[in-house]
């Protein structure tokens, strides 16, 4: 089995002494971060070992919102891109993440090598993220593909199943990258309409990937399914799985990942906790021990692909409340007539809106109810609405999926 291409890439960057190299970059990062008003008084000038990182204070999402440019470490003229992330509530300042040209180049470099896990020279890749913003996710993937060299098809989020499927078929496109549930719905459309596709591999990112999405795509397109984890705060790129599909190899030359318990204390490998990220090479806005709100484990041992690079178990968002979105995904996404769904908690009522494009096979409220009956908590009532839609994704047209609470929160919060 071919080892992850991140292995030789990171070995070459770090001279084969990863831990020593990480400690040197961490000390450089601490020194740099102390130039920012926010970190100046919070951080020591340096640490003696990587283990000392655990004694440093955590950075919360609320700190990013409250501080704004208080975390920026370079003059304004060196900022190449600012990403504004919507807040999850209806009030409050948005988060802004600042990148220099060098920060963006490191992400392209990671994408270039990470994508060669599934993209071969001469392949085409349909990009299912917004592609119009210079320095944005779609554009950075496009630049990375050129270096392979492979051809990018800058499509953006799906706005018409028919148009996207015809494009796939007409171009003979072998690979796609995009939102998990959108790509599964597109594969259902291709199967329902008998549109021939030659998809060999799919890369899923920007939202939680559940088993129903993986197995659905494998069955419908006969393709290999890869997963990437990253967020704007990690510089978009973060970790990607390999041919062994046994966890996501971390971008360890640019990021230090810790898994912590509820008190912010590191847990041992194999134990689930919150992912906390420290950037090692970011110049514009280094982040020290940032709480991501995502849950995962560090998988112990060497990957079956042969690489000792550390691996994350497939991450999922931390959830509070009586419902687990991944469980509902596993129950509902296998339905051939369902493209997507949305859960809203309204007091003791669970409102389930099931998106049924008329271009997919029929979908009845009865089969939806049977699929999720066991997931409705005792004492709660389930209300089902089948949304008869056309050729276009409606509930989550290009953003993360969340459980809503009636009277609070945005319906979705994209971070790309
Ligand atoms: Zn591997």
mmCIF file of N, CA, C and O and ligand atoms in Angstrom, residues 4 242 244 249 303-307 311, ligand 1:
data_model
loop_
_atom_site.group_PDB
_atom_site.id
_atom_site.type_symbol
_atom_site.label_atom_id
_atom_site.label_comp_id
_atom_site.label_asym_id
_atom_site.label_seq_id
_atom_site.Cartn_x
_atom_site.Cartn_y
_atom_site.Cartn_z
ATOM 1 N N UNK A 4 0.883 7.564 2.838
ATOM 2 C CA UNK A 4 0.364 8.898 2.557
ATOM 3 C C UNK A 4 1.453 9.767 1.929
ATOM 4 O O UNK A 4 2.594 9.774 2.413
ATOM 5 N N UNK A 242 -5.648 8.461 4.037
ATOM 6 C CA UNK A 242 -4.735 7.890 3.054
ATOM 7 C C UNK A 242 -5.391 6.650 2.467
ATOM 8 O O UNK A 242 -6.546 6.347 2.758
ATOM 9 N N UNK A 244 -5.164 3.719 3.216
ATOM 10 C CA UNK A 244 -5.581 2.734 4.222
ATOM 11 C C UNK A 244 -6.934 3.081 4.827
ATOM 12 O O UNK A 244 -7.577 2.222 5.431
ATOM 13 N N UNK A 249 -4.338 11.744 8.514
ATOM 14 C CA UNK A 249 -2.977 12.160 8.851
ATOM 15 C C UNK A 249 -2.916 13.676 9.013
ATOM 16 O O UNK A 249 -3.328 14.424 8.127
ATOM 17 N N UNK A 303 0.123 3.907 11.127
ATOM 18 C CA UNK A 303 -0.961 3.666 10.160
ATOM 19 C C UNK A 303 -0.648 2.417 9.317
ATOM 20 O O UNK A 303 0.513 2.161 8.995
ATOM 21 N N UNK A 304 -1.659 1.651 8.927
ATOM 22 C CA UNK A 304 -1.415 0.522 8.019
ATOM 23 C C UNK A 304 -0.714 0.926 6.721
ATOM 24 O O UNK A 304 -0.116 0.080 6.043
ATOM 25 N N UNK A 305 -0.758 2.210 6.361
ATOM 26 C CA UNK A 305 -0.045 2.655 5.146
ATOM 27 C C UNK A 305 1.455 2.729 5.393
ATOM 28 O O UNK A 305 2.226 2.934 4.464
ATOM 29 N N UNK A 306 1.876 2.602 6.656
ATOM 30 C CA UNK A 306 3.300 2.603 6.988
ATOM 31 C C UNK A 306 3.799 3.918 7.554
ATOM 32 O O UNK A 306 4.928 4.011 8.015
ATOM 33 N N UNK A 307 2.965 4.934 7.530
ATOM 34 C CA UNK A 307 3.418 6.247 8.002
ATOM 35 C C UNK A 307 3.219 6.387 9.504
ATOM 36 O O UNK A 307 2.146 6.083 10.032
ATOM 37 N N UNK A 311 -2.546 10.404 13.475
ATOM 38 C CA UNK A 311 -3.848 10.371 12.775
ATOM 39 C C UNK A 311 -4.980 10.716 13.726
ATOM 40 O O UNK A 311 -5.001 10.263 14.874
HETATM 41 ZN ZN1 LIG B 1 -1.915 6.261 6.399
#
